[in-house]
């Protein structure tokens, strides 16, 4: 066998492996279309749902329970700074499959920070929509298009998007990467907060994102709102502190918080909706109509 022929086989093998990896990455991050996901954590083990992927390390990472003094059941996530790495970072989360472009989708999440939750400089992401990089184009992970994060006592909702075909710093043609802070405000302790996001994922002017907090509209964005990928972003929630991977904290080394009523709903594609989901969406649509 000549050197050139051997080199050709090696190159073809590497290309085939890369294509197989890219296809596998796409398949793993996607699932068959389901117009309604609505979890209230009452009377079921949500982690057994085929649409849920757990990203936890330990028995203490996740528990079905309620905050002290509260009734009902929620999911509590706990992250300790000495937990082992999950997906190459410090996290205790669960995630859903990738979403869909060009369709109106409603997300709801309720969050509860305990009274004992302390302020620190480390940024803590409590829910996010994570992009699905196009591995076929050698894209790596990027900051999530949007998320709710806690830092120095405040909530922040940053939004980023990239209209380029290839999200790499050295590829500056055919689009741009931009971002903004949609909203920020102090984060209360010892109380449930209700978050509703109405989103149409897109990398052009058809993109839409409206955010309500406890029934009050706090953000409205028209235009690009994600990366130009084959798949739309997927929802993750829990406790994620990436800085703990390289900088262990010298103060607060444990984080716990609660979630309830996690929804991902495509109302225009659903034949029927659960009564509580239908009532909430109708109420918010009525608010929008009455405000003009």
PDB file of C-alpha atoms in Angstrom:
ATOM      1  CA  UNK A   1       0.000   0.000   0.000  1.00  0.00           C
ATOM      2  CA  UNK A   2       1.398   3.364  -0.973  1.00  0.00           C
ATOM      3  CA  UNK A   3       1.724   6.227   1.495  1.00  0.00           C
ATOM      4  CA  UNK A   4      -0.815   8.292  -0.447  1.00  0.00           C
ATOM      5  CA  UNK A   5      -3.377   5.484  -0.375  1.00  0.00           C
ATOM      6  CA  UNK A   6      -2.831   4.933   3.371  1.00  0.00           C
ATOM      7  CA  UNK A   7      -3.208   8.665   4.027  1.00  0.00           C
ATOM      8  CA  UNK A   8      -6.426   8.689   2.001  1.00  0.00           C
ATOM      9  CA  UNK A   9      -7.857   5.858   4.121  1.00  0.00           C
ATOM     10  CA  UNK A  10      -6.903   7.673   7.321  1.00  0.00           C
ATOM     11  CA  UNK A  11      -8.509  10.923   6.164  1.00  0.00           C
ATOM     12  CA  UNK A  12     -11.688   9.150   5.052  1.00  0.00           C
ATOM     13  CA  UNK A  13     -11.833   7.302   8.363  1.00  0.00           C
ATOM     14  CA  UNK A  14     -11.494  10.521  10.356  1.00  0.00           C
ATOM     15  CA  UNK A  15     -14.138  12.225   8.231  1.00  0.00           C
ATOM     16  CA  UNK A  16     -16.499   9.281   8.721  1.00  0.00           C
ATOM     17  CA  UNK A  17     -15.940   9.328  12.476  1.00  0.00           C
ATOM     18  CA  UNK A  18     -16.622  13.064  12.625  1.00  0.00           C
ATOM     19  CA  UNK A  19     -19.827  12.722  10.608  1.00  0.00           C
ATOM     20  CA  UNK A  20     -20.976   9.842  12.817  1.00  0.00           C
ATOM     21  CA  UNK A  21     -20.247  11.901  15.943  1.00  0.00           C
ATOM     22  CA  UNK A  22     -22.113  14.914  14.548  1.00  0.00           C
ATOM     23  CA  UNK A  23     -25.148  12.793  13.633  1.00  0.00           C
ATOM     24  CA  UNK A  24     -25.138  11.087  17.046  1.00  0.00           C
ATOM     25  CA  UNK A  25     -24.957  14.484  18.776  1.00  0.00           C
ATOM     26  CA  UNK A  26     -27.962  15.677  16.778  1.00  0.00           C
ATOM     27  CA  UNK A  27     -29.982  12.533  17.523  1.00  0.00           C
ATOM     28  CA  UNK A  28     -29.187  12.593  21.256  1.00  0.00           C
ATOM     29  CA  UNK A  29     -30.339  16.201  21.582  1.00  0.00           C
ATOM     30  CA  UNK A  30     -33.594  15.763  19.694  1.00  0.00           C
ATOM     31  CA  UNK A  31     -36.742  13.772  20.247  1.00  0.00           C
ATOM     32  CA  UNK A  32     -40.076  13.276  18.516  1.00  0.00           C
ATOM     33  CA  UNK A  33     -42.271  16.352  18.643  1.00  0.00           C
ATOM     34  CA  UNK A  34     -44.472  16.598  21.748  1.00  0.00           C
ATOM     35  CA  UNK A  35     -46.678  19.702  21.974  1.00  0.00           C
ATOM     36  CA  UNK A  36     -47.226  19.534  25.752  1.00  0.00           C
ATOM     37  CA  UNK A  37     -44.803  18.907  28.604  1.00  0.00           C
ATOM     38  CA  UNK A  38     -46.263  19.965  31.958  1.00  0.00           C
ATOM     39  CA  UNK A  39     -44.758  18.641  35.199  1.00  0.00           C
ATOM     40  CA  UNK A  40     -46.011  19.539  38.681  1.00  0.00           C
ATOM     41  CA  UNK A  41     -44.000  16.835  40.534  1.00  0.00           C
ATOM     42  CA  UNK A  42     -47.088  15.530  42.311  1.00  0.00           C
ATOM     43  CA  UNK A  43     -47.308  11.761  42.643  1.00  0.00           C
ATOM     44  CA  UNK A  44     -44.771  10.789  39.996  1.00  0.00           C
ATOM     45  CA  UNK A  45     -41.079  10.261  39.485  1.00  0.00           C
ATOM     46  CA  UNK A  46     -40.468  12.862  36.806  1.00  0.00           C
ATOM     47  CA  UNK A  47     -36.947  11.569  36.118  1.00  0.00           C
ATOM     48  CA  UNK A  48     -38.470   8.413  34.580  1.00  0.00           C
ATOM     49  CA  UNK A  49     -40.062  10.499  31.812  1.00  0.00           C
ATOM     50  CA  UNK A  50     -38.386   9.639  28.500  1.00  0.00           C
ATOM     51  CA  UNK A  51     -38.083  13.339  27.666  1.00  0.00           C
ATOM     52  CA  UNK A  52     -36.053  14.117  30.795  1.00  0.00           C
ATOM     53  CA  UNK A  53     -32.273  13.779  31.017  1.00  0.00           C
ATOM     54  CA  UNK A  54     -30.765  14.027  34.491  1.00  0.00           C
ATOM     55  CA  UNK A  55     -27.384  15.719  34.949  1.00  0.00           C
ATOM     56  CA  UNK A  56     -26.669  14.993  38.612  1.00  0.00           C
ATOM     57  CA  UNK A  57     -23.788  13.336  40.399  1.00  0.00           C
ATOM     58  CA  UNK A  58     -25.063  12.128  43.744  1.00  0.00           C
ATOM     59  CA  UNK A  59     -27.974  11.022  45.930  1.00  0.00           C
ATOM     60  CA  UNK A  60     -28.145  14.497  47.467  1.00  0.00           C
ATOM     61  CA  UNK A  61     -28.353  16.250  44.076  1.00  0.00           C
ATOM     62  CA  UNK A  62     -32.112  15.994  43.623  1.00  0.00           C
ATOM     63  CA  UNK A  63     -35.070  15.355  45.921  1.00  0.00           C
ATOM     64  CA  UNK A  64     -38.838  15.564  45.579  1.00  0.00           C
ATOM     65  CA  UNK A  65     -39.911  17.665  48.550  1.00  0.00           C
ATOM     66  CA  UNK A  66     -41.374  21.051  49.492  1.00  0.00           C
ATOM     67  CA  UNK A  67     -39.710  24.119  51.001  1.00  0.00           C
ATOM     68  CA  UNK A  68     -39.967  24.340  54.786  1.00  0.00           C
ATOM     69  CA  UNK A  69     -43.449  25.441  55.789  1.00  0.00           C
ATOM     70  CA  UNK A  70     -44.883  24.793  52.302  1.00  0.00           C
ATOM     71  CA  UNK A  71     -47.339  22.094  51.245  1.00  0.00           C
ATOM     72  CA  UNK A  72     -47.334  19.973  48.108  1.00  0.00           C
ATOM     73  CA  UNK A  73     -44.314  18.626  46.283  1.00  0.00           C
ATOM     74  CA  UNK A  74     -41.582  20.378  44.343  1.00  0.00           C
ATOM     75  CA  UNK A  75     -38.144  19.329  43.149  1.00  0.00           C
ATOM     76  CA  UNK A  76     -35.142  20.482  45.173  1.00  0.00           C
ATOM     77  CA  UNK A  77     -31.725  20.617  43.558  1.00  0.00           C
ATOM     78  CA  UNK A  78     -28.597  20.691  45.692  1.00  0.00           C
ATOM     79  CA  UNK A  79     -25.089  21.452  44.467  1.00  0.00           C
ATOM     80  CA  UNK A  80     -21.979  21.181  46.626  1.00  0.00           C
ATOM     81  CA  UNK A  81     -18.658  22.676  45.572  1.00  0.00           C
ATOM     82  CA  UNK A  82     -16.945  19.307  46.084  1.00  0.00           C
ATOM     83  CA  UNK A  83     -19.405  17.409  43.867  1.00  0.00           C
ATOM     84  CA  UNK A  84     -17.824  15.561  40.969  1.00  0.00           C
ATOM     85  CA  UNK A  85     -17.950  17.151  37.520  1.00  0.00           C
ATOM     86  CA  UNK A  86     -20.998  16.482  35.372  1.00  0.00           C
ATOM     87  CA  UNK A  87     -20.712  17.357  31.677  1.00  0.00           C
ATOM     88  CA  UNK A  88     -17.326  18.899  32.528  1.00  0.00           C
ATOM     89  CA  UNK A  89     -18.718  21.392  35.057  1.00  0.00           C
ATOM     90  CA  UNK A  90     -20.341  21.806  38.465  1.00  0.00           C
ATOM     91  CA  UNK A  91     -24.055  21.305  38.028  1.00  0.00           C
ATOM     92  CA  UNK A  92     -27.183  19.635  39.341  1.00  0.00           C
ATOM     93  CA  UNK A  93     -29.783  19.937  36.589  1.00  0.00           C
ATOM     94  CA  UNK A  94     -32.290  18.242  34.380  1.00  0.00           C
ATOM     95  CA  UNK A  95     -33.034  19.017  30.772  1.00  0.00           C
ATOM     96  CA  UNK A  96     -35.594  18.504  28.033  1.00  0.00           C
ATOM     97  CA  UNK A  97     -34.961  17.757  24.330  1.00  0.00           C
ATOM     98  CA  UNK A  98     -34.240  20.497  21.806  1.00  0.00           C
ATOM     99  CA  UNK A  99     -37.071  22.826  20.881  1.00  0.00           C
ATOM    100  CA  UNK A 100     -38.319  23.873  17.446  1.00  0.00           C
ATOM    101  CA  UNK A 101     -37.786  26.937  15.290  1.00  0.00           C
ATOM    102  CA  UNK A 102     -40.608  29.142  14.063  1.00  0.00           C
ATOM    103  CA  UNK A 103     -43.278  27.860  16.474  1.00  0.00           C
ATOM    104  CA  UNK A 104     -44.801  29.763  19.390  1.00  0.00           C
ATOM    105  CA  UNK A 105     -43.812  27.930  22.571  1.00  0.00           C
ATOM    106  CA  UNK A 106     -44.794  28.804  26.150  1.00  0.00           C
ATOM    107  CA  UNK A 107     -42.541  27.950  29.062  1.00  0.00           C
ATOM    108  CA  UNK A 108     -43.492  28.243  32.704  1.00  0.00           C
ATOM    109  CA  UNK A 109     -41.256  27.710  35.724  1.00  0.00           C
ATOM    110  CA  UNK A 110     -41.783  28.449  39.396  1.00  0.00           C
ATOM    111  CA  UNK A 111     -38.680  29.028  41.522  1.00  0.00           C
ATOM    112  CA  UNK A 112     -38.049  29.303  45.251  1.00  0.00           C
ATOM    113  CA  UNK A 113     -34.865  30.580  46.880  1.00  0.00           C
ATOM    114  CA  UNK A 114     -34.693  29.568  50.565  1.00  0.00           C
ATOM    115  CA  UNK A 115     -34.292  32.213  53.258  1.00  0.00           C
ATOM    116  CA  UNK A 116     -30.789  30.839  53.821  1.00  0.00           C
ATOM    117  CA  UNK A 117     -29.692  31.646  50.244  1.00  0.00           C
ATOM    118  CA  UNK A 118     -26.691  33.980  50.486  1.00  0.00           C
ATOM    119  CA  UNK A 119     -25.230  36.557  48.109  1.00  0.00           C
ATOM    120  CA  UNK A 120     -21.894  35.801  46.464  1.00  0.00           C
ATOM    121  CA  UNK A 121     -20.045  37.089  43.419  1.00  0.00           C
ATOM    122  CA  UNK A 122     -20.173  33.722  41.648  1.00  0.00           C
ATOM    123  CA  UNK A 123     -22.801  33.706  38.894  1.00  0.00           C
ATOM    124  CA  UNK A 124     -25.372  30.931  39.397  1.00  0.00           C
ATOM    125  CA  UNK A 125     -27.582  29.850  36.507  1.00  0.00           C
ATOM    126  CA  UNK A 126     -30.899  28.404  37.679  1.00  0.00           C
ATOM    127  CA  UNK A 127     -32.516  27.850  34.307  1.00  0.00           C
ATOM    128  CA  UNK A 128     -31.324  28.284  30.771  1.00  0.00           C
ATOM    129  CA  UNK A 129     -32.026  27.518  27.158  1.00  0.00           C
ATOM    130  CA  UNK A 130     -28.901  25.861  25.837  1.00  0.00           C
ATOM    131  CA  UNK A 131     -27.996  25.870  22.165  1.00  0.00           C
ATOM    132  CA  UNK A 132     -27.262  22.684  20.214  1.00  0.00           C
ATOM    133  CA  UNK A 133     -23.974  23.393  18.402  1.00  0.00           C
ATOM    134  CA  UNK A 134     -23.620  22.048  14.882  1.00  0.00           C
ATOM    135  CA  UNK A 135     -20.840  19.539  15.459  1.00  0.00           C
ATOM    136  CA  UNK A 136     -20.650  18.857  11.740  1.00  0.00           C
ATOM    137  CA  UNK A 137     -19.260  22.406  11.409  1.00  0.00           C
ATOM    138  CA  UNK A 138     -16.911  21.850  14.391  1.00  0.00           C
ATOM    139  CA  UNK A 139     -18.897  24.238  16.593  1.00  0.00           C
ATOM    140  CA  UNK A 140     -18.226  24.056  20.313  1.00  0.00           C
ATOM    141  CA  UNK A 141     -20.402  25.070  23.253  1.00  0.00           C
ATOM    142  CA  UNK A 142     -21.362  28.730  23.532  1.00  0.00           C
ATOM    143  CA  UNK A 143     -23.120  30.798  26.194  1.00  0.00           C
ATOM    144  CA  UNK A 144     -26.841  29.936  26.320  1.00  0.00           C
ATOM    145  CA  UNK A 145     -29.040  32.190  24.173  1.00  0.00           C
ATOM    146  CA  UNK A 146     -31.015  33.120  27.283  1.00  0.00           C
ATOM    147  CA  UNK A 147     -31.116  32.175  30.957  1.00  0.00           C
ATOM    148  CA  UNK A 148     -32.051  33.288  34.452  1.00  0.00           C
ATOM    149  CA  UNK A 149     -28.982  33.771  36.592  1.00  0.00           C
ATOM    150  CA  UNK A 150     -28.311  35.019  40.118  1.00  0.00           C
ATOM    151  CA  UNK A 151     -25.366  37.276  40.965  1.00  0.00           C
ATOM    152  CA  UNK A 152     -24.690  39.649  43.864  1.00  0.00           C
ATOM    153  CA  UNK A 153     -28.278  39.485  45.115  1.00  0.00           C
ATOM    154  CA  UNK A 154     -29.989  40.150  41.766  1.00  0.00           C
ATOM    155  CA  UNK A 155     -31.678  38.206  39.017  1.00  0.00           C
ATOM    156  CA  UNK A 156     -30.492  38.743  35.448  1.00  0.00           C
ATOM    157  CA  UNK A 157     -31.946  37.613  32.124  1.00  0.00           C
ATOM    158  CA  UNK A 158     -29.285  37.983  29.418  1.00  0.00           C
ATOM    159  CA  UNK A 159     -30.115  37.295  25.770  1.00  0.00           C
ATOM    160  CA  UNK A 160     -27.618  36.482  23.018  1.00  0.00           C
ATOM    161  CA  UNK A 161     -27.926  35.523  19.381  1.00  0.00           C
ATOM    162  CA  UNK A 162     -25.756  34.736  16.393  1.00  0.00           C
ATOM    163  CA  UNK A 163     -27.015  34.960  12.823  1.00  0.00           C
ATOM    164  CA  UNK A 164     -23.795  33.526  11.350  1.00  0.00           C
ATOM    165  CA  UNK A 165     -23.853  30.045   9.886  1.00  0.00           C
ATOM    166  CA  UNK A 166     -20.763  29.146  11.898  1.00  0.00           C
ATOM    167  CA  UNK A 167     -20.487  30.349  15.520  1.00  0.00           C
ATOM    168  CA  UNK A 168     -16.736  30.761  15.783  1.00  0.00           C
ATOM    169  CA  UNK A 169     -14.756  33.910  16.673  1.00  0.00           C
ATOM    170  CA  UNK A 170     -12.712  33.741  13.478  1.00  0.00           C
ATOM    171  CA  UNK A 171     -15.716  33.365  11.158  1.00  0.00           C
ATOM    172  CA  UNK A 172     -17.182  36.842  10.797  1.00  0.00           C
ATOM    173  CA  UNK A 173     -18.979  36.532   7.455  1.00  0.00           C
ATOM    174  CA  UNK A 174     -22.700  36.404   6.688  1.00  0.00           C
ATOM    175  CA  UNK A 175     -24.100  37.628   9.987  1.00  0.00           C
ATOM    176  CA  UNK A 176     -23.278  38.918  13.437  1.00  0.00           C
ATOM    177  CA  UNK A 177     -23.235  37.886  17.072  1.00  0.00           C
ATOM    178  CA  UNK A 178     -24.876  40.224  19.556  1.00  0.00           C
ATOM    179  CA  UNK A 179     -26.400  40.251  23.020  1.00  0.00           C
ATOM    180  CA  UNK A 180     -28.140  42.324  25.654  1.00  0.00           C
ATOM    181  CA  UNK A 181     -29.484  42.182  29.211  1.00  0.00           C
ATOM    182  CA  UNK A 182     -33.256  41.930  28.911  1.00  0.00           C
ATOM    183  CA  UNK A 183     -33.955  42.587  32.593  1.00  0.00           C
ATOM    184  CA  UNK A 184     -32.537  42.564  36.112  1.00  0.00           C
ATOM    185  CA  UNK A 185     -33.963  43.068  39.610  1.00  0.00           C
ATOM    186  CA  UNK A 186     -33.374  42.002  43.225  1.00  0.00           C
ATOM    187  CA  UNK A 187     -34.020  38.319  43.960  1.00  0.00           C
ATOM    188  CA  UNK A 188     -36.323  37.709  46.957  1.00  0.00           C
ATOM    189  CA  UNK A 189     -35.856  34.826  49.392  1.00  0.00           C
ATOM    190  CA  UNK A 190     -38.470  32.620  51.012  1.00  0.00           C
ATOM    191  CA  UNK A 191     -41.130  33.126  48.320  1.00  0.00           C
ATOM    192  CA  UNK A 192     -42.241  31.416  45.143  1.00  0.00           C
ATOM    193  CA  UNK A 193     -41.765  33.307  41.897  1.00  0.00           C
ATOM    194  CA  UNK A 194     -43.690  32.506  38.725  1.00  0.00           C
ATOM    195  CA  UNK A 195     -41.905  32.882  35.369  1.00  0.00           C
ATOM    196  CA  UNK A 196     -43.621  32.671  31.974  1.00  0.00           C
ATOM    197  CA  UNK A 197     -41.750  32.907  28.675  1.00  0.00           C
ATOM    198  CA  UNK A 198     -43.512  33.086  25.310  1.00  0.00           C
ATOM    199  CA  UNK A 199     -40.892  32.455  22.640  1.00  0.00           C
ATOM    200  CA  UNK A 200     -40.649  31.959  18.904  1.00  0.00           C
ATOM    201  CA  UNK A 201     -37.081  30.785  18.288  1.00  0.00           C
ATOM    202  CA  UNK A 202     -35.541  32.371  15.195  1.00  0.00           C
ATOM    203  CA  UNK A 203     -32.374  34.002  13.907  1.00  0.00           C
ATOM    204  CA  UNK A 204     -34.203  36.650  11.900  1.00  0.00           C
ATOM    205  CA  UNK A 205     -36.912  39.263  12.439  1.00  0.00           C
ATOM    206  CA  UNK A 206     -39.573  36.591  13.049  1.00  0.00           C
ATOM    207  CA  UNK A 207     -38.090  35.867  16.492  1.00  0.00           C
ATOM    208  CA  UNK A 208     -40.195  36.811  19.533  1.00  0.00           C
ATOM    209  CA  UNK A 209     -39.634  36.676  23.285  1.00  0.00           C
ATOM    210  CA  UNK A 210     -41.949  37.984  25.994  1.00  0.00           C
ATOM    211  CA  UNK A 211     -41.269  37.397  29.691  1.00  0.00           C
ATOM    212  CA  UNK A 212     -43.591  37.738  32.680  1.00  0.00           C
ATOM    213  CA  UNK A 213     -42.565  37.543  36.327  1.00  0.00           C
ATOM    214  CA  UNK A 214     -45.376  36.974  38.824  1.00  0.00           C
ATOM    215  CA  UNK A 215     -47.872  38.136  36.209  1.00  0.00           C
ATOM    216  CA  UNK A 216     -46.037  41.350  35.336  1.00  0.00           C
ATOM    217  CA  UNK A 217     -44.436  41.764  31.942  1.00  0.00           C
ATOM    218  CA  UNK A 218     -40.728  42.444  32.397  1.00  0.00           C
ATOM    219  CA  UNK A 219     -39.291  42.005  28.897  1.00  0.00           C
ATOM    220  CA  UNK A 220     -40.366  42.099  25.262  1.00  0.00           C
ATOM    221  CA  UNK A 221     -37.916  41.396  22.427  1.00  0.00           C
ATOM    222  CA  UNK A 222     -38.606  41.146  18.702  1.00  0.00           C
ATOM    223  CA  UNK A 223     -35.907  39.826  16.391  1.00  0.00           C
ATOM    224  CA  UNK A 224     -33.128  37.220  16.522  1.00  0.00           C
ATOM    225  CA  UNK A 225     -32.962  35.332  19.824  1.00  0.00           C
ATOM    226  CA  UNK A 226     -30.747  32.275  19.350  1.00  0.00           C
ATOM    227  CA  UNK A 227     -27.968  30.680  17.307  1.00  0.00           C
ATOM    228  CA  UNK A 228     -28.218  29.600  13.689  1.00  0.00           C
ATOM    229  CA  UNK A 229     -28.204  25.867  14.347  1.00  0.00           C
ATOM    230  CA  UNK A 230     -30.032  22.833  12.999  1.00  0.00           C
ATOM    231  CA  UNK A 231     -31.910  22.536  16.323  1.00  0.00           C
ATOM    232  CA  UNK A 232     -33.530  25.150  18.511  1.00  0.00           C
ATOM    233  CA  UNK A 233     -32.373  25.489  22.161  1.00  0.00           C
ATOM    234  CA  UNK A 234     -33.357  23.103  24.935  1.00  0.00           C
ATOM    235  CA  UNK A 235     -34.504  23.940  28.463  1.00  0.00           C
ATOM    236  CA  UNK A 236     -32.335  23.104  31.497  1.00  0.00           C
ATOM    237  CA  UNK A 237     -33.065  23.880  35.129  1.00  0.00           C
ATOM    238  CA  UNK A 238     -31.385  23.317  38.469  1.00  0.00           C
ATOM    239  CA  UNK A 239     -28.235  24.796  40.002  1.00  0.00           C
ATOM    240  CA  UNK A 240     -25.240  25.443  37.762  1.00  0.00           C
ATOM    241  CA  UNK A 241     -22.088  27.201  39.020  1.00  0.00           C
ATOM    242  CA  UNK A 242     -19.405  26.932  36.320  1.00  0.00           C
ATOM    243  CA  UNK A 243     -16.824  28.967  38.261  1.00  0.00           C
ATOM    244  CA  UNK A 244     -16.665  26.234  40.927  1.00  0.00           C
ATOM    245  CA  UNK A 245     -14.851  24.017  38.434  1.00  0.00           C
ATOM    246  CA  UNK A 246     -11.668  26.113  38.697  1.00  0.00           C
ATOM    247  CA  UNK A 247     -12.328  28.414  41.676  1.00  0.00           C
ATOM    248  CA  UNK A 248     -13.739  26.576  44.724  1.00  0.00           C
ATOM    249  CA  UNK A 249     -15.655  29.020  46.916  1.00  0.00           C
ATOM    250  CA  UNK A 250     -14.193  30.317  50.163  1.00  0.00           C
ATOM    251  CA  UNK A 251     -17.616  31.202  51.593  1.00  0.00           C
ATOM    252  CA  UNK A 252     -20.846  29.509  50.413  1.00  0.00           C
ATOM    253  CA  UNK A 253     -20.056  25.937  49.347  1.00  0.00           C
ATOM    254  CA  UNK A 254     -23.620  24.567  49.072  1.00  0.00           C
ATOM    255  CA  UNK A 255     -26.555  25.790  46.999  1.00  0.00           C
ATOM    256  CA  UNK A 256     -30.132  24.527  47.250  1.00  0.00           C
ATOM    257  CA  UNK A 257     -33.247  25.746  45.481  1.00  0.00           C
ATOM    258  CA  UNK A 258     -36.694  24.521  44.475  1.00  0.00           C
ATOM    259  CA  UNK A 259     -38.665  24.334  41.231  1.00  0.00           C
ATOM    260  CA  UNK A 260     -42.276  23.538  40.460  1.00  0.00           C
ATOM    261  CA  UNK A 261     -44.699  23.635  37.503  1.00  0.00           C
ATOM    262  CA  UNK A 262     -42.254  23.247  34.641  1.00  0.00           C
ATOM    263  CA  UNK A 263     -43.993  23.575  31.271  1.00  0.00           C
ATOM    264  CA  UNK A 264     -42.990  23.531  27.623  1.00  0.00           C
ATOM    265  CA  UNK A 265     -46.142  23.922  25.544  1.00  0.00           C
ATOM    266  CA  UNK A 266     -46.792  24.511  21.833  1.00  0.00           C
ATOM    267  CA  UNK A 267     -50.454  25.562  22.088  1.00  0.00           C
ATOM    268  CA  UNK A 268     -50.959  26.020  18.344  1.00  0.00           C
ATOM    269  CA  UNK A 269     -49.874  22.418  17.740  1.00  0.00           C
ATOM    270  CA  UNK A 270     -51.738  20.711  20.571  1.00  0.00           C
ATOM    271  CA  UNK A 271     -55.104  19.038  19.998  1.00  0.00           C
ATOM    272  CA  UNK A 272     -55.993  19.575  23.652  1.00  0.00           C
ATOM    273  CA  UNK A 273     -54.366  21.286  26.613  1.00  0.00           C
ATOM    274  CA  UNK A 274     -54.595  20.475  30.329  1.00  0.00           C
ATOM    275  CA  UNK A 275     -57.093  22.806  31.986  1.00  0.00           C
ATOM    276  CA  UNK A 276     -54.518  24.669  34.072  1.00  0.00           C
ATOM    277  CA  UNK A 277     -52.203  25.148  31.086  1.00  0.00           C
ATOM    278  CA  UNK A 278     -55.053  26.376  28.899  1.00  0.00           C
ATOM    279  CA  UNK A 279     -56.286  28.791  31.566  1.00  0.00           C
ATOM    280  CA  UNK A 280     -52.848  30.325  32.106  1.00  0.00           C
ATOM    281  CA  UNK A 281     -52.142  30.833  28.404  1.00  0.00           C
ATOM    282  CA  UNK A 282     -55.598  32.335  27.835  1.00  0.00           C
ATOM    283  CA  UNK A 283     -55.098  34.692  30.773  1.00  0.00           C
ATOM    284  CA  UNK A 284     -51.779  35.972  29.433  1.00  0.00           C
ATOM    285  CA  UNK A 285     -53.139  36.338  25.925  1.00  0.00           C
ATOM    286  CA  UNK A 286     -56.035  38.344  27.355  1.00  0.00           C
ATOM    287  CA  UNK A 287     -53.542  40.593  29.166  1.00  0.00           C
ATOM    288  CA  UNK A 288     -51.733  41.216  25.919  1.00  0.00           C
ATOM    289  CA  UNK A 289     -54.977  41.995  24.079  1.00  0.00           C
ATOM    290  CA  UNK A 290     -56.189  44.400  26.758  1.00  0.00           C
ATOM    291  CA  UNK A 291     -52.865  46.268  26.838  1.00  0.00           C
ATOM    292  CA  UNK A 292     -53.157  46.990  23.174  1.00  0.00           C
TER     293      UNK A 292
END
